[in-house]
């Protein structure tokens, strides 16, 4: 069942999403060659708690940390380790927070040092996929329209769209109905209408769409070992239009200063 939100609930969700956005901004300030994912995790946890919020992933399905940090061929759900980041890595940082009982869930893929042109292109196109998906989240469309357009854009560049993992409804629980795949057929799925709150999160692989689990049973990696990127925003449909509750503003400000 889809839980549609009132405007008041959406305002709380905007706060939750903004806390995550500012947290990613803190991560953006700190991320660099030689920094460890666990250090970033600590920065994120401390910041979230300073905002009267609770880390949203910590303990969710027994996940042990605040951030999911997935490097290079890791697609999502990597957990932070003490292995320093290296020049040329691309690092997906996915973060959740609970504020006044509502979740924010939001991800950005960072470049560490100098990355290859191929990786740059992957980040660019995956970010475009997110924006293209968001444009489709308007009243009158259906959930399938979001995935259809994301898939088209990714495949146009020869990339693989992960099938096993999808975006989702979000609210008082992290993962609600409906599922929001990054692939699909236009005109299919639930109708989009006011009060719908969803996380759109394309996971795009440079090579094959196929993925596999590492032995840790958390980390999902590409089957061919090629890199993968991931960007995520929280969206609410208000007056028929998609409104982005999260923002990359803080990330972009921090990166511009480097
Ligand atoms: Mg996420
Ligand atoms: Mg999500």
CSV table of C-alpha atoms and ligand atoms in Angstrom, one decimal:
chain,number,residue,atom,x,y,z
A,1,UNK,CA,0.0,0.0,0.0
A,2,UNK,CA,1.3,3.5,-0.9
A,3,UNK,CA,1.2,5.9,2.0
A,4,UNK,CA,0.5,9.4,0.6
A,5,UNK,CA,1.8,12.3,2.7
A,6,UNK,CA,0.1,15.5,3.8
A,7,UNK,CA,1.9,18.8,3.1
A,8,UNK,CA,2.8,19.0,6.8
A,9,UNK,CA,4.4,15.6,6.7
A,10,UNK,CA,6.3,16.5,3.5
A,11,UNK,CA,7.7,19.6,5.3
A,12,UNK,CA,9.1,17.3,8.0
A,13,UNK,CA,10.5,15.0,5.3
A,14,UNK,CA,12.1,18.0,3.7
A,15,UNK,CA,13.9,18.7,7.0
A,16,UNK,CA,15.1,15.1,7.2
A,17,UNK,CA,16.3,15.2,3.6
A,18,UNK,CA,18.1,18.5,4.2
A,19,UNK,CA,19.9,17.0,7.2
A,20,UNK,CA,21.2,14.3,5.0
A,21,UNK,CA,22.1,16.9,2.4
A,22,UNK,CA,24.2,18.8,4.9
A,23,UNK,CA,25.7,15.6,6.1
A,24,UNK,CA,26.9,14.8,2.5
A,25,UNK,CA,28.3,18.3,2.5
A,26,UNK,CA,30.4,17.5,5.5
A,27,UNK,CA,31.5,14.3,3.8
A,28,UNK,CA,32.4,16.3,0.7
A,29,UNK,CA,34.6,18.7,2.8
A,30,UNK,CA,36.5,15.7,4.2
A,31,UNK,CA,36.8,13.2,1.4
A,32,UNK,CA,40.3,13.0,-0.1
A,33,UNK,CA,43.1,10.6,-0.9
A,34,UNK,CA,44.2,8.8,2.3
A,35,UNK,CA,41.0,9.4,4.2
A,36,UNK,CA,39.3,6.3,5.4
A,37,UNK,CA,35.6,5.4,4.9
A,38,UNK,CA,35.3,4.9,8.7
A,39,UNK,CA,36.5,8.5,9.3
A,40,UNK,CA,33.8,9.7,6.9
A,41,UNK,CA,31.3,7.6,8.7
A,42,UNK,CA,32.2,9.2,12.1
A,43,UNK,CA,31.8,12.7,10.6
A,44,UNK,CA,28.4,11.8,9.3
A,45,UNK,CA,27.2,10.2,12.5
A,46,UNK,CA,28.3,13.1,14.6
A,47,UNK,CA,26.7,15.6,12.3
A,48,UNK,CA,23.4,13.8,12.1
A,49,UNK,CA,23.2,13.5,15.9
A,50,UNK,CA,24.1,17.2,16.3
A,51,UNK,CA,20.9,18.0,14.3
A,52,UNK,CA,18.6,16.1,16.7
A,53,UNK,CA,18.3,13.3,14.1
A,54,UNK,CA,19.3,9.6,14.2
A,55,UNK,CA,21.4,7.8,11.6
A,56,UNK,CA,18.8,6.1,9.4
A,57,UNK,CA,20.9,3.1,8.2
A,58,UNK,CA,22.6,2.2,11.5
A,59,UNK,CA,20.9,-1.0,12.7
A,60,UNK,CA,18.5,-1.1,9.7
A,61,UNK,CA,18.5,-4.7,8.5
A,62,UNK,CA,21.4,-5.0,11.0
A,63,UNK,CA,23.6,-2.6,8.9
A,64,UNK,CA,26.6,-1.7,11.2
A,65,UNK,CA,27.2,2.0,10.2
A,66,UNK,CA,25.8,5.4,9.3
A,67,UNK,CA,27.0,5.5,5.7
A,68,UNK,CA,27.0,3.0,2.9
A,69,UNK,CA,30.3,3.6,1.1
A,70,UNK,CA,30.7,1.8,-2.2
A,71,UNK,CA,34.0,2.2,-4.1
A,72,UNK,CA,34.6,1.6,-7.8
A,73,UNK,CA,33.1,-1.7,-8.8
A,74,UNK,CA,31.0,-1.8,-5.6
A,75,UNK,CA,27.5,-0.7,-6.5
A,76,UNK,CA,25.8,-0.1,-3.2
A,77,UNK,CA,25.6,-1.3,0.4
A,78,UNK,CA,29.4,-1.3,1.0
A,79,UNK,CA,30.2,-0.7,4.6
A,80,UNK,CA,32.9,1.7,5.7
A,81,UNK,CA,36.4,0.2,6.3
A,82,UNK,CA,39.7,1.6,7.5
A,83,UNK,CA,41.3,1.2,4.1
A,84,UNK,CA,42.4,4.7,2.9
A,85,UNK,CA,40.8,6.0,-0.3
A,86,UNK,CA,43.1,6.1,-3.3
A,87,UNK,CA,43.7,8.6,-6.1
A,88,UNK,CA,41.3,7.7,-9.0
A,89,UNK,CA,38.6,6.0,-6.8
A,90,UNK,CA,34.9,6.8,-7.3
A,91,UNK,CA,33.0,6.6,-4.0
A,92,UNK,CA,29.3,6.3,-3.6
A,93,UNK,CA,28.2,7.7,-0.3
A,94,UNK,CA,24.7,6.9,0.7
A,95,UNK,CA,23.2,8.3,3.8
A,96,UNK,CA,20.0,8.1,5.8
A,97,UNK,CA,18.6,10.1,8.7
A,98,UNK,CA,15.5,9.9,10.8
A,99,UNK,CA,14.1,13.3,11.9
A,100,UNK,CA,10.8,13.5,13.9
A,101,UNK,CA,10.0,10.0,12.8
A,102,UNK,CA,10.5,10.5,9.0
A,103,UNK,CA,13.4,9.3,6.9
A,104,UNK,CA,15.7,11.1,4.5
A,105,UNK,CA,17.8,9.0,2.1
A,106,UNK,CA,20.2,10.5,-0.3
A,107,UNK,CA,23.4,9.6,-2.1
A,108,UNK,CA,26.3,11.1,-4.1
A,109,UNK,CA,29.2,9.6,-5.9
A,110,UNK,CA,32.4,11.4,-5.3
A,111,UNK,CA,35.6,11.5,-7.3
A,112,UNK,CA,38.8,11.1,-5.3
A,113,UNK,CA,41.8,12.9,-6.7
A,114,UNK,CA,42.1,12.5,-10.5
A,115,UNK,CA,39.7,10.0,-12.0
A,116,UNK,CA,39.8,8.7,-15.5
A,117,UNK,CA,37.7,10.3,-18.3
A,118,UNK,CA,35.6,7.1,-18.5
A,119,UNK,CA,34.7,7.4,-14.8
A,120,UNK,CA,34.0,11.1,-15.2
A,121,UNK,CA,31.6,10.3,-18.0
A,122,UNK,CA,29.9,7.6,-15.9
A,123,UNK,CA,29.3,10.0,-13.0
A,124,UNK,CA,28.0,12.7,-15.4
A,125,UNK,CA,25.6,10.4,-17.1
A,126,UNK,CA,24.3,8.8,-13.8
A,127,UNK,CA,23.7,12.2,-12.4
A,128,UNK,CA,21.8,13.1,-15.6
A,129,UNK,CA,19.8,9.8,-15.2
A,130,UNK,CA,18.7,11.0,-11.8
A,131,UNK,CA,17.5,14.4,-13.1
A,132,UNK,CA,15.7,12.7,-16.1
A,133,UNK,CA,14.0,10.4,-13.7
A,134,UNK,CA,12.9,13.2,-11.4
A,135,UNK,CA,11.3,15.2,-14.4
A,136,UNK,CA,9.1,12.2,-15.0
A,137,UNK,CA,7.7,12.1,-11.4
A,138,UNK,CA,4.7,14.3,-12.1
A,139,UNK,CA,1.0,13.8,-11.8
A,140,UNK,CA,-0.5,11.9,-14.7
A,141,UNK,CA,2.6,9.8,-15.4
A,142,UNK,CA,3.2,6.4,-14.0
A,143,UNK,CA,6.1,4.9,-12.0
A,144,UNK,CA,7.2,3.1,-15.2
A,145,UNK,CA,7.8,6.4,-16.9
A,146,UNK,CA,10.6,7.2,-14.5
A,147,UNK,CA,12.5,3.9,-15.1
A,148,UNK,CA,11.9,4.0,-18.8
A,149,UNK,CA,13.6,7.3,-19.3
A,150,UNK,CA,16.5,6.5,-16.9
A,151,UNK,CA,17.1,3.3,-18.7
A,152,UNK,CA,17.0,4.9,-22.1
A,153,UNK,CA,19.5,7.5,-21.2
A,154,UNK,CA,21.9,5.1,-19.5
A,155,UNK,CA,21.8,2.5,-22.4
A,156,UNK,CA,22.3,5.2,-25.0
A,157,UNK,CA,25.8,5.5,-23.5
A,158,UNK,CA,26.3,1.8,-23.4
A,159,UNK,CA,25.9,1.5,-19.7
A,160,UNK,CA,24.2,-1.3,-17.7
A,161,UNK,CA,21.2,-0.5,-15.4
A,162,UNK,CA,21.2,-2.5,-12.3
A,163,UNK,CA,18.0,-4.6,-12.0
A,164,UNK,CA,18.3,-6.1,-8.5
A,165,UNK,CA,18.1,-2.8,-6.7
A,166,UNK,CA,15.6,-0.1,-7.1
A,167,UNK,CA,14.3,3.2,-5.7
A,168,UNK,CA,11.5,3.2,-3.3
A,169,UNK,CA,8.7,5.0,-1.5
A,170,UNK,CA,10.0,6.7,1.7
A,171,UNK,CA,8.3,8.2,4.8
A,172,UNK,CA,8.0,6.8,8.3
A,173,UNK,CA,9.9,3.8,7.1
A,174,UNK,CA,13.0,3.8,4.9
A,175,UNK,CA,11.6,1.5,2.2
A,176,UNK,CA,7.9,1.8,1.4
A,177,UNK,CA,5.8,1.1,-1.6
A,178,UNK,CA,6.0,1.7,-4.5
A,179,UNK,CA,9.3,0.2,-5.8
A,180,UNK,CA,10.8,2.7,-8.3
A,181,UNK,CA,13.0,0.7,-10.7
A,182,UNK,CA,15.5,2.4,-12.9
A,183,UNK,CA,14.3,0.5,-15.9
A,184,UNK,CA,10.9,-0.4,-17.2
A,185,UNK,CA,8.1,0.4,-19.6
A,186,UNK,CA,6.5,3.8,-20.1
A,187,UNK,CA,2.8,4.0,-19.0
A,188,UNK,CA,3.2,1.0,-16.6
A,189,UNK,CA,3.0,0.9,-12.8
A,190,UNK,CA,1.2,3.0,-10.3
A,191,UNK,CA,-0.1,6.4,-11.2
A,192,UNK,CA,1.8,9.3,-9.8
A,193,UNK,CA,-0.2,11.8,-7.8
A,194,UNK,CA,0.1,14.4,-5.0
A,195,UNK,CA,1.5,13.2,-1.7
A,196,UNK,CA,3.7,10.6,-3.3
A,197,UNK,CA,7.1,10.6,-1.7
A,198,UNK,CA,9.9,8.5,-3.3
A,199,UNK,CA,13.6,8.1,-3.4
A,200,UNK,CA,14.9,7.9,-7.0
A,201,UNK,CA,18.3,6.4,-7.2
A,202,UNK,CA,19.8,5.2,-10.5
A,203,UNK,CA,22.6,2.7,-10.0
A,204,UNK,CA,24.5,2.6,-13.4
A,205,UNK,CA,27.3,0.3,-14.3
A,206,UNK,CA,30.0,1.1,-16.9
A,207,UNK,CA,29.7,-2.4,-18.2
A,208,UNK,CA,27.3,-5.2,-17.6
A,209,UNK,CA,24.0,-4.6,-15.7
A,210,UNK,CA,24.7,-7.9,-13.8
A,211,UNK,CA,25.8,-7.7,-10.1
A,212,UNK,CA,26.9,-10.1,-7.4
A,213,UNK,CA,27.3,-10.1,-3.6
A,214,UNK,CA,30.7,-10.1,-1.9
A,215,UNK,CA,31.3,-12.7,0.8
A,216,UNK,CA,30.4,-10.1,3.5
A,217,UNK,CA,26.8,-10.5,2.3
A,218,UNK,CA,26.4,-6.8,2.2
A,219,UNK,CA,28.4,-5.3,-0.6
A,220,UNK,CA,27.0,-5.6,-4.1
A,221,UNK,CA,29.6,-5.4,-6.9
A,222,UNK,CA,29.4,-5.4,-10.7
A,223,UNK,CA,29.8,-8.9,-12.2
A,224,UNK,CA,32.5,-7.8,-14.6
A,225,UNK,CA,34.5,-5.7,-12.1
A,226,UNK,CA,33.8,-2.4,-14.0
A,227,UNK,CA,32.9,0.7,-12.0
A,228,UNK,CA,29.4,1.7,-11.0
A,229,UNK,CA,27.9,5.0,-9.9
A,230,UNK,CA,24.9,6.0,-7.8
A,231,UNK,CA,23.0,9.3,-7.2
A,232,UNK,CA,19.8,9.6,-5.1
A,233,UNK,CA,17.3,12.3,-4.2
A,234,UNK,CA,14.1,12.3,-2.2
A,235,UNK,CA,11.1,13.6,-4.2
A,236,UNK,CA,7.6,14.7,-3.2
A,237,UNK,CA,4.9,15.3,-5.6
A,238,UNK,CA,3.2,18.6,-4.8
A,239,UNK,CA,0.6,20.3,-6.9
A,240,UNK,CA,1.2,17.7,-9.6
A,241,UNK,CA,5.0,18.4,-9.9
A,242,UNK,CA,8.1,16.8,-8.5
A,243,UNK,CA,9.8,18.7,-5.7
A,244,UNK,CA,13.3,17.6,-4.7
A,245,UNK,CA,13.4,17.6,-0.9
A,246,UNK,CA,17.2,16.9,-0.8
A,247,UNK,CA,19.9,19.0,-2.4
A,248,UNK,CA,23.4,18.6,-3.7
A,249,UNK,CA,24.0,22.3,-2.9
A,250,UNK,CA,26.2,21.6,0.2
A,251,UNK,CA,28.2,19.0,-1.7
A,252,UNK,CA,28.8,21.3,-4.6
A,253,UNK,CA,29.8,24.2,-2.4
A,254,UNK,CA,32.3,22.0,-0.5
A,255,UNK,CA,33.8,20.6,-3.7
A,256,UNK,CA,34.1,24.0,-5.3
A,257,UNK,CA,36.3,25.1,-2.4
A,258,UNK,CA,38.8,22.3,-3.0
B,1,LIG,MG1,20.1,5.6,-0.2
B,2,LIG,MG1,17.2,4.6,-1.2
